[in-house]
């Protein structure tokens, strides 16, 4: 099994999502793990050149356009090579960190990870299992103020990844011990389901 691990917490030392992703990966057992730490190695924002290049046929792209897409191509290759994607997604201001949004912007590629058909959009990244470790001070998973999980579930599903499970530590400001215990219990359930 191959796992792509995405860490997006700016907190590199005491991050709850990083701890949860560690535990999730340990639970999944023996696997080849590729780690993409978005805090340690920030990704570029998409640019005009990138946006034009992604729409050009590959054989018509200039050297500058190919260079603009090179990071995106690498990220897409990592995604496509993985059986399971484990994402650490803390809630920042009710949504995902900007670093994680940059990753999504770079992997959401028309004709590569999704396409439009006469029946509507079709995701092209199929057969992947996604596990998301979400942590928040007080934004409950699935609540009307949770734009983190709803966005991630939608955008990943748009690209074809519909098998999405959340491990939530979503009340850390209120009751950190119980919140962490519930998250750990969710991880144990992952082990039982494997």
mmCIF file with all atom_site columns, C-alpha atoms in Angstrom:
data_model
loop_
_atom_site.group_PDB
_atom_site.id
_atom_site.type_symbol
_atom_site.label_atom_id
_atom_site.label_alt_id
_atom_site.label_comp_id
_atom_site.label_asym_id
_atom_site.label_entity_id
_atom_site.label_seq_id
_atom_site.pdbx_PDB_ins_code
_atom_site.Cartn_x
_atom_site.Cartn_y
_atom_site.Cartn_z
_atom_site.occupancy
_atom_site.B_iso_or_equiv
_atom_site.pdbx_formal_charge
_atom_site.auth_seq_id
_atom_site.auth_comp_id
_atom_site.auth_asym_id
_atom_site.auth_atom_id
_atom_site.pdbx_PDB_model_num
ATOM 1   C CA . UNK A 1 1   ? 0.000   0.000  0.000   1.00 0.00 ? 1   UNK A CA 1
ATOM 2   C CA . UNK A 1 2   ? 1.157   3.537  -0.699  1.00 0.00 ? 2   UNK A CA 1
ATOM 3   C CA . UNK A 1 3   ? 0.132   6.550  1.358   1.00 0.00 ? 3   UNK A CA 1
ATOM 4   C CA . UNK A 1 4   ? 0.358   10.224 0.519   1.00 0.00 ? 4   UNK A CA 1
ATOM 5   C CA . UNK A 1 5   ? 0.517   12.262 3.712   1.00 0.00 ? 5   UNK A CA 1
ATOM 6   C CA . UNK A 1 6   ? -0.341  15.962 3.544   1.00 0.00 ? 6   UNK A CA 1
ATOM 7   C CA . UNK A 1 7   ? 0.435   18.103 6.598   1.00 0.00 ? 7   UNK A CA 1
ATOM 8   C CA . UNK A 1 8   ? -0.895  21.664 6.534   1.00 0.00 ? 8   UNK A CA 1
ATOM 9   C CA . UNK A 1 9   ? -0.672  22.881 10.121  1.00 0.00 ? 9   UNK A CA 1
ATOM 10  C CA . UNK A 1 10  ? 1.626   25.862 10.570  1.00 0.00 ? 10  UNK A CA 1
ATOM 11  C CA . UNK A 1 11  ? 2.339   24.433 14.029  1.00 0.00 ? 11  UNK A CA 1
ATOM 12  C CA . UNK A 1 12  ? 5.215   22.032 13.410  1.00 0.00 ? 12  UNK A CA 1
ATOM 13  C CA . UNK A 1 13  ? 5.906   21.094 17.041  1.00 0.00 ? 13  UNK A CA 1
ATOM 14  C CA . UNK A 1 14  ? 2.666   20.571 18.991  1.00 0.00 ? 14  UNK A CA 1
ATOM 15  C CA . UNK A 1 15  ? 0.113   20.181 16.207  1.00 0.00 ? 15  UNK A CA 1
ATOM 16  C CA . UNK A 1 16  ? -2.890  18.010 16.984  1.00 0.00 ? 16  UNK A CA 1
ATOM 17  C CA . UNK A 1 17  ? -3.451  17.176 13.299  1.00 0.00 ? 17  UNK A CA 1
ATOM 18  C CA . UNK A 1 18  ? 0.168   16.119 12.881  1.00 0.00 ? 18  UNK A CA 1
ATOM 19  C CA . UNK A 1 19  ? -0.144  13.820 15.883  1.00 0.00 ? 19  UNK A CA 1
ATOM 20  C CA . UNK A 1 20  ? -3.392  12.390 14.520  1.00 0.00 ? 20  UNK A CA 1
ATOM 21  C CA . UNK A 1 21  ? -1.904  11.791 11.063  1.00 0.00 ? 21  UNK A CA 1
ATOM 22  C CA . UNK A 1 22  ? 1.031   9.997  12.735  1.00 0.00 ? 22  UNK A CA 1
ATOM 23  C CA . UNK A 1 23  ? -1.428  7.739  14.541  1.00 0.00 ? 23  UNK A CA 1
ATOM 24  C CA . UNK A 1 24  ? -3.579  7.158  11.457  1.00 0.00 ? 24  UNK A CA 1
ATOM 25  C CA . UNK A 1 25  ? -0.588  6.095  9.386   1.00 0.00 ? 25  UNK A CA 1
ATOM 26  C CA . UNK A 1 26  ? 0.660   3.807  12.172  1.00 0.00 ? 26  UNK A CA 1
ATOM 27  C CA . UNK A 1 27  ? -2.813  2.230  12.290  1.00 0.00 ? 27  UNK A CA 1
ATOM 28  C CA . UNK A 1 28  ? -2.869  1.603  8.549   1.00 0.00 ? 28  UNK A CA 1
ATOM 29  C CA . UNK A 1 29  ? 0.127   -0.692 8.867   1.00 0.00 ? 29  UNK A CA 1
ATOM 30  C CA . UNK A 1 30  ? 3.029   -1.365 6.556   1.00 0.00 ? 30  UNK A CA 1
ATOM 31  C CA . UNK A 1 31  ? 3.058   1.115  3.696   1.00 0.00 ? 31  UNK A CA 1
ATOM 32  C CA . UNK A 1 32  ? 5.263   3.306  1.573   1.00 0.00 ? 32  UNK A CA 1
ATOM 33  C CA . UNK A 1 33  ? 4.612   6.859  2.756   1.00 0.00 ? 33  UNK A CA 1
ATOM 34  C CA . UNK A 1 34  ? 5.278   10.019 0.757   1.00 0.00 ? 34  UNK A CA 1
ATOM 35  C CA . UNK A 1 35  ? 5.055   13.105 2.986   1.00 0.00 ? 35  UNK A CA 1
ATOM 36  C CA . UNK A 1 36  ? 4.234   16.555 1.697   1.00 0.00 ? 36  UNK A CA 1
ATOM 37  C CA . UNK A 1 37  ? 4.678   19.082 4.533   1.00 0.00 ? 37  UNK A CA 1
ATOM 38  C CA . UNK A 1 38  ? 3.059   22.286 3.345   1.00 0.00 ? 38  UNK A CA 1
ATOM 39  C CA . UNK A 1 39  ? 4.375   24.326 6.294   1.00 0.00 ? 39  UNK A CA 1
ATOM 40  C CA . UNK A 1 40  ? 7.954   23.158 5.840   1.00 0.00 ? 40  UNK A CA 1
ATOM 41  C CA . UNK A 1 41  ? 7.879   23.517 2.047   1.00 0.00 ? 41  UNK A CA 1
ATOM 42  C CA . UNK A 1 42  ? 5.175   26.032 1.086   1.00 0.00 ? 42  UNK A CA 1
ATOM 43  C CA . UNK A 1 43  ? 3.676   25.731 -2.356  1.00 0.00 ? 43  UNK A CA 1
ATOM 44  C CA . UNK A 1 44  ? 3.370   28.625 -4.797  1.00 0.00 ? 44  UNK A CA 1
ATOM 45  C CA . UNK A 1 45  ? 0.062   30.253 -5.569  1.00 0.00 ? 45  UNK A CA 1
ATOM 46  C CA . UNK A 1 46  ? -1.278  29.702 -9.066  1.00 0.00 ? 46  UNK A CA 1
ATOM 47  C CA . UNK A 1 47  ? -0.369  32.428 -11.538 1.00 0.00 ? 47  UNK A CA 1
ATOM 48  C CA . UNK A 1 48  ? -1.605  33.757 -14.877 1.00 0.00 ? 48  UNK A CA 1
ATOM 49  C CA . UNK A 1 49  ? 1.049   31.677 -16.683 1.00 0.00 ? 49  UNK A CA 1
ATOM 50  C CA . UNK A 1 50  ? -0.053  28.548 -14.800 1.00 0.00 ? 50  UNK A CA 1
ATOM 51  C CA . UNK A 1 51  ? -3.728  29.159 -15.577 1.00 0.00 ? 51  UNK A CA 1
ATOM 52  C CA . UNK A 1 52  ? -3.050  29.595 -19.300 1.00 0.00 ? 52  UNK A CA 1
ATOM 53  C CA . UNK A 1 53  ? -0.623  26.652 -19.426 1.00 0.00 ? 53  UNK A CA 1
ATOM 54  C CA . UNK A 1 54  ? -3.055  24.157 -17.909 1.00 0.00 ? 54  UNK A CA 1
ATOM 55  C CA . UNK A 1 55  ? -5.492  24.815 -20.773 1.00 0.00 ? 55  UNK A CA 1
ATOM 56  C CA . UNK A 1 56  ? -2.869  24.473 -23.519 1.00 0.00 ? 56  UNK A CA 1
ATOM 57  C CA . UNK A 1 57  ? -2.265  21.115 -25.185 1.00 0.00 ? 57  UNK A CA 1
ATOM 58  C CA . UNK A 1 58  ? 0.981   19.743 -23.755 1.00 0.00 ? 58  UNK A CA 1
ATOM 59  C CA . UNK A 1 59  ? 2.796   19.827 -27.094 1.00 0.00 ? 59  UNK A CA 1
ATOM 60  C CA . UNK A 1 60  ? 1.950   23.524 -27.509 1.00 0.00 ? 60  UNK A CA 1
ATOM 61  C CA . UNK A 1 61  ? 3.232   24.705 -24.131 1.00 0.00 ? 61  UNK A CA 1
ATOM 62  C CA . UNK A 1 62  ? 6.184   27.047 -24.034 1.00 0.00 ? 62  UNK A CA 1
ATOM 63  C CA . UNK A 1 63  ? 9.192   26.359 -21.827 1.00 0.00 ? 63  UNK A CA 1
ATOM 64  C CA . UNK A 1 64  ? 7.871   28.968 -19.388 1.00 0.00 ? 64  UNK A CA 1
ATOM 65  C CA . UNK A 1 65  ? 4.458   27.292 -19.290 1.00 0.00 ? 65  UNK A CA 1
ATOM 66  C CA . UNK A 1 66  ? 5.990   23.858 -18.728 1.00 0.00 ? 66  UNK A CA 1
ATOM 67  C CA . UNK A 1 67  ? 8.028   25.288 -15.856 1.00 0.00 ? 67  UNK A CA 1
ATOM 68  C CA . UNK A 1 68  ? 4.876   26.903 -14.392 1.00 0.00 ? 68  UNK A CA 1
ATOM 69  C CA . UNK A 1 69  ? 3.133   23.494 -14.371 1.00 0.00 ? 69  UNK A CA 1
ATOM 70  C CA . UNK A 1 70  ? 6.108   21.444 -13.162 1.00 0.00 ? 70  UNK A CA 1
ATOM 71  C CA . UNK A 1 71  ? 5.243   21.632 -9.441  1.00 0.00 ? 71  UNK A CA 1
ATOM 72  C CA . UNK A 1 72  ? 1.602   20.879 -10.190 1.00 0.00 ? 72  UNK A CA 1
ATOM 73  C CA . UNK A 1 73  ? 2.599   17.887 -12.341 1.00 0.00 ? 73  UNK A CA 1
ATOM 74  C CA . UNK A 1 74  ? 4.689   16.504 -9.463  1.00 0.00 ? 74  UNK A CA 1
ATOM 75  C CA . UNK A 1 75  ? 1.845   16.940 -6.951  1.00 0.00 ? 75  UNK A CA 1
ATOM 76  C CA . UNK A 1 76  ? -0.655  15.254 -9.274  1.00 0.00 ? 76  UNK A CA 1
ATOM 77  C CA . UNK A 1 77  ? 1.757   12.352 -9.815  1.00 0.00 ? 77  UNK A CA 1
ATOM 78  C CA . UNK A 1 78  ? 2.077   11.910 -6.026  1.00 0.00 ? 78  UNK A CA 1
ATOM 79  C CA . UNK A 1 79  ? -1.705  11.904 -5.698  1.00 0.00 ? 79  UNK A CA 1
ATOM 80  C CA . UNK A 1 80  ? -2.278  9.414  -8.507  1.00 0.00 ? 80  UNK A CA 1
ATOM 81  C CA . UNK A 1 81  ? 0.420   7.049  -7.189  1.00 0.00 ? 81  UNK A CA 1
ATOM 82  C CA . UNK A 1 82  ? -1.148  6.806  -3.717  1.00 0.00 ? 82  UNK A CA 1
ATOM 83  C CA . UNK A 1 83  ? -3.714  4.244  -2.616  1.00 0.00 ? 83  UNK A CA 1
ATOM 84  C CA . UNK A 1 84  ? -4.596  6.259  0.487   1.00 0.00 ? 84  UNK A CA 1
ATOM 85  C CA . UNK A 1 85  ? -4.337  9.980  1.155   1.00 0.00 ? 85  UNK A CA 1
ATOM 86  C CA . UNK A 1 86  ? -4.049  11.154 4.767   1.00 0.00 ? 86  UNK A CA 1
ATOM 87  C CA . UNK A 1 87  ? -4.582  14.885 5.208   1.00 0.00 ? 87  UNK A CA 1
ATOM 88  C CA . UNK A 1 88  ? -4.002  16.940 8.337   1.00 0.00 ? 88  UNK A CA 1
ATOM 89  C CA . UNK A 1 89  ? -6.510  19.792 8.086   1.00 0.00 ? 89  UNK A CA 1
ATOM 90  C CA . UNK A 1 90  ? -6.751  22.099 11.086  1.00 0.00 ? 90  UNK A CA 1
ATOM 91  C CA . UNK A 1 91  ? -9.575  24.623 11.084  1.00 0.00 ? 91  UNK A CA 1
ATOM 92  C CA . UNK A 1 92  ? -8.244  28.122 10.478  1.00 0.00 ? 92  UNK A CA 1
ATOM 93  C CA . UNK A 1 93  ? -10.985 30.747 10.656  1.00 0.00 ? 93  UNK A CA 1
ATOM 94  C CA . UNK A 1 94  ? -13.710 28.152 9.961   1.00 0.00 ? 94  UNK A CA 1
ATOM 95  C CA . UNK A 1 95  ? -11.965 26.719 6.883   1.00 0.00 ? 95  UNK A CA 1
ATOM 96  C CA . UNK A 1 96  ? -8.761  25.091 5.676   1.00 0.00 ? 96  UNK A CA 1
ATOM 97  C CA . UNK A 1 97  ? -5.277  26.619 5.948   1.00 0.00 ? 97  UNK A CA 1
ATOM 98  C CA . UNK A 1 98  ? -4.101  28.648 2.945   1.00 0.00 ? 98  UNK A CA 1
ATOM 99  C CA . UNK A 1 99  ? -1.262  26.143 2.490   1.00 0.00 ? 99  UNK A CA 1
ATOM 100 C CA . UNK A 1 100 ? -3.767  23.327 1.961   1.00 0.00 ? 100 UNK A CA 1
ATOM 101 C CA . UNK A 1 101 ? -5.817  25.465 -0.439  1.00 0.00 ? 101 UNK A CA 1
ATOM 102 C CA . UNK A 1 102 ? -2.645  26.047 -2.495  1.00 0.00 ? 102 UNK A CA 1
ATOM 103 C CA . UNK A 1 103 ? -2.172  22.250 -2.752  1.00 0.00 ? 103 UNK A CA 1
ATOM 104 C CA . UNK A 1 104 ? -5.778  21.791 -3.876  1.00 0.00 ? 104 UNK A CA 1
ATOM 105 C CA . UNK A 1 105 ? -5.471  24.588 -6.436  1.00 0.00 ? 105 UNK A CA 1
ATOM 106 C CA . UNK A 1 106 ? -2.404  22.888 -7.903  1.00 0.00 ? 106 UNK A CA 1
ATOM 107 C CA . UNK A 1 107 ? -3.925  19.391 -8.114  1.00 0.00 ? 107 UNK A CA 1
ATOM 108 C CA . UNK A 1 108 ? -7.368  20.418 -9.431  1.00 0.00 ? 108 UNK A CA 1
ATOM 109 C CA . UNK A 1 109 ? -6.533  20.187 -13.118 1.00 0.00 ? 109 UNK A CA 1
ATOM 110 C CA . UNK A 1 110 ? -9.137  20.010 -15.872 1.00 0.00 ? 110 UNK A CA 1
ATOM 111 C CA . UNK A 1 111 ? -8.468  17.022 -18.087 1.00 0.00 ? 111 UNK A CA 1
ATOM 112 C CA . UNK A 1 112 ? -6.110  15.541 -15.482 1.00 0.00 ? 112 UNK A CA 1
ATOM 113 C CA . UNK A 1 113 ? -7.954  15.158 -12.160 1.00 0.00 ? 113 UNK A CA 1
ATOM 114 C CA . UNK A 1 114 ? -11.432 16.062 -13.435 1.00 0.00 ? 114 UNK A CA 1
ATOM 115 C CA . UNK A 1 115 ? -13.207 16.721 -16.710 1.00 0.00 ? 115 UNK A CA 1
ATOM 116 C CA . UNK A 1 116 ? -16.480 18.111 -17.955 1.00 0.00 ? 116 UNK A CA 1
ATOM 117 C CA . UNK A 1 117 ? -18.792 15.831 -19.904 1.00 0.00 ? 117 UNK A CA 1
ATOM 118 C CA . UNK A 1 118 ? -22.228 16.250 -21.441 1.00 0.00 ? 118 UNK A CA 1
ATOM 119 C CA . UNK A 1 119 ? -23.572 14.824 -18.164 1.00 0.00 ? 119 UNK A CA 1
ATOM 120 C CA . UNK A 1 120 ? -21.629 17.272 -15.997 1.00 0.00 ? 120 UNK A CA 1
ATOM 121 C CA . UNK A 1 121 ? -18.280 17.100 -14.212 1.00 0.00 ? 121 UNK A CA 1
ATOM 122 C CA . UNK A 1 122 ? -16.510 13.774 -13.704 1.00 0.00 ? 122 UNK A CA 1
ATOM 123 C CA . UNK A 1 123 ? -13.730 13.157 -11.229 1.00 0.00 ? 123 UNK A CA 1
ATOM 124 C CA . UNK A 1 124 ? -10.758 11.264 -12.651 1.00 0.00 ? 124 UNK A CA 1
ATOM 125 C CA . UNK A 1 125 ? -9.006  10.369 -9.376  1.00 0.00 ? 125 UNK A CA 1
ATOM 126 C CA . UNK A 1 126 ? -10.943 7.247  -8.475  1.00 0.00 ? 126 UNK A CA 1
ATOM 127 C CA . UNK A 1 127 ? -10.378 4.326  -6.141  1.00 0.00 ? 127 UNK A CA 1
ATOM 128 C CA . UNK A 1 128 ? -8.588  6.319  -3.451  1.00 0.00 ? 128 UNK A CA 1
ATOM 129 C CA . UNK A 1 129 ? -9.260  6.227  0.269   1.00 0.00 ? 129 UNK A CA 1
ATOM 130 C CA . UNK A 1 130 ? -8.973  9.605  1.988   1.00 0.00 ? 130 UNK A CA 1
ATOM 131 C CA . UNK A 1 131 ? -8.665  10.071 5.744   1.00 0.00 ? 131 UNK A CA 1
ATOM 132 C CA . UNK A 1 132 ? -8.714  13.621 7.072   1.00 0.00 ? 132 UNK A CA 1
ATOM 133 C CA . UNK A 1 133 ? -7.527  14.572 10.545  1.00 0.00 ? 133 UNK A CA 1
ATOM 134 C CA . UNK A 1 134 ? -9.396  17.730 11.488  1.00 0.00 ? 134 UNK A CA 1
ATOM 135 C CA . UNK A 1 135 ? -8.708  19.767 14.619  1.00 0.00 ? 135 UNK A CA 1
ATOM 136 C CA . UNK A 1 136 ? -10.438 22.884 15.846  1.00 0.00 ? 136 UNK A CA 1
ATOM 137 C CA . UNK A 1 137 ? -10.878 24.911 18.976  1.00 0.00 ? 137 UNK A CA 1
ATOM 138 C CA . UNK A 1 138 ? -14.645 24.936 18.732  1.00 0.00 ? 138 UNK A CA 1
ATOM 139 C CA . UNK A 1 139 ? -15.900 24.400 15.178  1.00 0.00 ? 139 UNK A CA 1
ATOM 140 C CA . UNK A 1 140 ? -17.871 21.139 15.351  1.00 0.00 ? 140 UNK A CA 1
ATOM 141 C CA . UNK A 1 141 ? -17.423 18.722 12.464  1.00 0.00 ? 141 UNK A CA 1
ATOM 142 C CA . UNK A 1 142 ? -20.387 18.996 10.106  1.00 0.00 ? 142 UNK A CA 1
ATOM 143 C CA . UNK A 1 143 ? -21.851 22.085 11.760  1.00 0.00 ? 143 UNK A CA 1
ATOM 144 C CA . UNK A 1 144 ? -23.153 25.067 9.813   1.00 0.00 ? 144 UNK A CA 1
ATOM 145 C CA . UNK A 1 145 ? -19.938 26.955 10.641  1.00 0.00 ? 145 UNK A CA 1
ATOM 146 C CA . UNK A 1 146 ? -17.678 24.109 9.486   1.00 0.00 ? 146 UNK A CA 1
ATOM 147 C CA . UNK A 1 147 ? -16.452 25.129 6.040   1.00 0.00 ? 147 UNK A CA 1
ATOM 148 C CA . UNK A 1 148 ? -13.407 22.874 6.446   1.00 0.00 ? 148 UNK A CA 1
ATOM 149 C CA . UNK A 1 149 ? -14.920 19.407 6.140   1.00 0.00 ? 149 UNK A CA 1
ATOM 150 C CA . UNK A 1 150 ? -17.720 20.419 3.761   1.00 0.00 ? 150 UNK A CA 1
ATOM 151 C CA . UNK A 1 151 ? -15.268 22.054 1.378   1.00 0.00 ? 151 UNK A CA 1
ATOM 152 C CA . UNK A 1 152 ? -12.781 19.179 1.503   1.00 0.00 ? 152 UNK A CA 1
ATOM 153 C CA . UNK A 1 153 ? -15.462 16.550 0.977   1.00 0.00 ? 153 UNK A CA 1
ATOM 154 C CA . UNK A 1 154 ? -16.880 18.492 -1.964  1.00 0.00 ? 154 UNK A CA 1
ATOM 155 C CA . UNK A 1 155 ? -13.624 19.353 -3.758  1.00 0.00 ? 155 UNK A CA 1
ATOM 156 C CA . UNK A 1 156 ? -12.127 15.884 -3.278  1.00 0.00 ? 156 UNK A CA 1
ATOM 157 C CA . UNK A 1 157 ? -15.380 14.303 -4.468  1.00 0.00 ? 157 UNK A CA 1
ATOM 158 C CA . UNK A 1 158 ? -15.348 16.624 -7.482  1.00 0.00 ? 158 UNK A CA 1
ATOM 159 C CA . UNK A 1 159 ? -11.993 15.061 -8.402  1.00 0.00 ? 159 UNK A CA 1
ATOM 160 C CA . UNK A 1 160 ? -13.395 11.548 -7.895  1.00 0.00 ? 160 UNK A CA 1
ATOM 161 C CA . UNK A 1 161 ? -12.343 10.847 -4.297  1.00 0.00 ? 161 UNK A CA 1
ATOM 162 C CA . UNK A 1 162 ? -15.629 9.939  -2.625  1.00 0.00 ? 162 UNK A CA 1
ATOM 163 C CA . UNK A 1 163 ? -14.325 7.549  0.068   1.00 0.00 ? 163 UNK A CA 1
ATOM 164 C CA . UNK A 1 164 ? -13.588 10.239 2.683   1.00 0.00 ? 164 UNK A CA 1
ATOM 165 C CA . UNK A 1 165 ? -13.394 9.638  6.440   1.00 0.00 ? 165 UNK A CA 1
ATOM 166 C CA . UNK A 1 166 ? -12.887 12.330 9.076   1.00 0.00 ? 166 UNK A CA 1
ATOM 167 C CA . UNK A 1 167 ? -11.077 11.898 12.371  1.00 0.00 ? 167 UNK A CA 1
ATOM 168 C CA . UNK A 1 168 ? -12.130 14.964 14.333  1.00 0.00 ? 168 UNK A CA 1
ATOM 169 C CA . UNK A 1 169 ? -10.658 16.658 17.367  1.00 0.00 ? 169 UNK A CA 1
ATOM 170 C CA . UNK A 1 170 ? -13.190 19.441 17.108  1.00 0.00 ? 170 UNK A CA 1
ATOM 171 C CA . UNK A 1 171 ? -13.771 20.828 20.602  1.00 0.00 ? 171 UNK A CA 1
ATOM 172 C CA . UNK A 1 172 ? -10.257 21.409 21.870  1.00 0.00 ? 172 UNK A CA 1
ATOM 173 C CA . UNK A 1 173 ? -11.046 24.730 23.562  1.00 0.00 ? 173 UNK A CA 1
ATOM 174 C CA . UNK A 1 174 ? -13.974 23.235 25.462  1.00 0.00 ? 174 UNK A CA 1
ATOM 175 C CA . UNK A 1 175 ? -12.787 19.782 26.534  1.00 0.00 ? 175 UNK A CA 1
ATOM 176 C CA . UNK A 1 176 ? -9.380  18.855 25.133  1.00 0.00 ? 176 UNK A CA 1
ATOM 177 C CA . UNK A 1 177 ? -9.011  15.519 26.956  1.00 0.00 ? 177 UNK A CA 1
ATOM 178 C CA . UNK A 1 178 ? -12.365 14.129 25.832  1.00 0.00 ? 178 UNK A CA 1
ATOM 179 C CA . UNK A 1 179 ? -11.889 15.537 22.339  1.00 0.00 ? 179 UNK A CA 1
ATOM 180 C CA . UNK A 1 180 ? -8.525  13.820 21.929  1.00 0.00 ? 180 UNK A CA 1
ATOM 181 C CA . UNK A 1 181 ? -9.906  10.588 23.394  1.00 0.00 ? 181 UNK A CA 1
ATOM 182 C CA . UNK A 1 182 ? -12.757 10.619 20.848  1.00 0.00 ? 182 UNK A CA 1
ATOM 183 C CA . UNK A 1 183 ? -10.303 11.214 18.001  1.00 0.00 ? 183 UNK A CA 1
ATOM 184 C CA . UNK A 1 184 ? -8.122  8.330  19.177  1.00 0.00 ? 184 UNK A CA 1
ATOM 185 C CA . UNK A 1 185 ? -11.210 6.096  19.357  1.00 0.00 ? 185 UNK A CA 1
ATOM 186 C CA . UNK A 1 186 ? -12.033 7.038  15.752  1.00 0.00 ? 186 UNK A CA 1
ATOM 187 C CA . UNK A 1 187 ? -8.534  5.978  14.734  1.00 0.00 ? 187 UNK A CA 1
ATOM 188 C CA . UNK A 1 188 ? -9.007  2.638  16.512  1.00 0.00 ? 188 UNK A CA 1
ATOM 189 C CA . UNK A 1 189 ? -12.185 2.183  14.442  1.00 0.00 ? 189 UNK A CA 1
ATOM 190 C CA . UNK A 1 190 ? -10.102 2.704  11.298  1.00 0.00 ? 190 UNK A CA 1
ATOM 191 C CA . UNK A 1 191 ? -7.927  -0.209 12.411  1.00 0.00 ? 191 UNK A CA 1
ATOM 192 C CA . UNK A 1 192 ? -10.983 -2.411 12.945  1.00 0.00 ? 192 UNK A CA 1
ATOM 193 C CA . UNK A 1 193 ? -12.349 -1.511 9.514   1.00 0.00 ? 193 UNK A CA 1
ATOM 194 C CA . UNK A 1 194 ? -9.074  -2.249 7.731   1.00 0.00 ? 194 UNK A CA 1
#
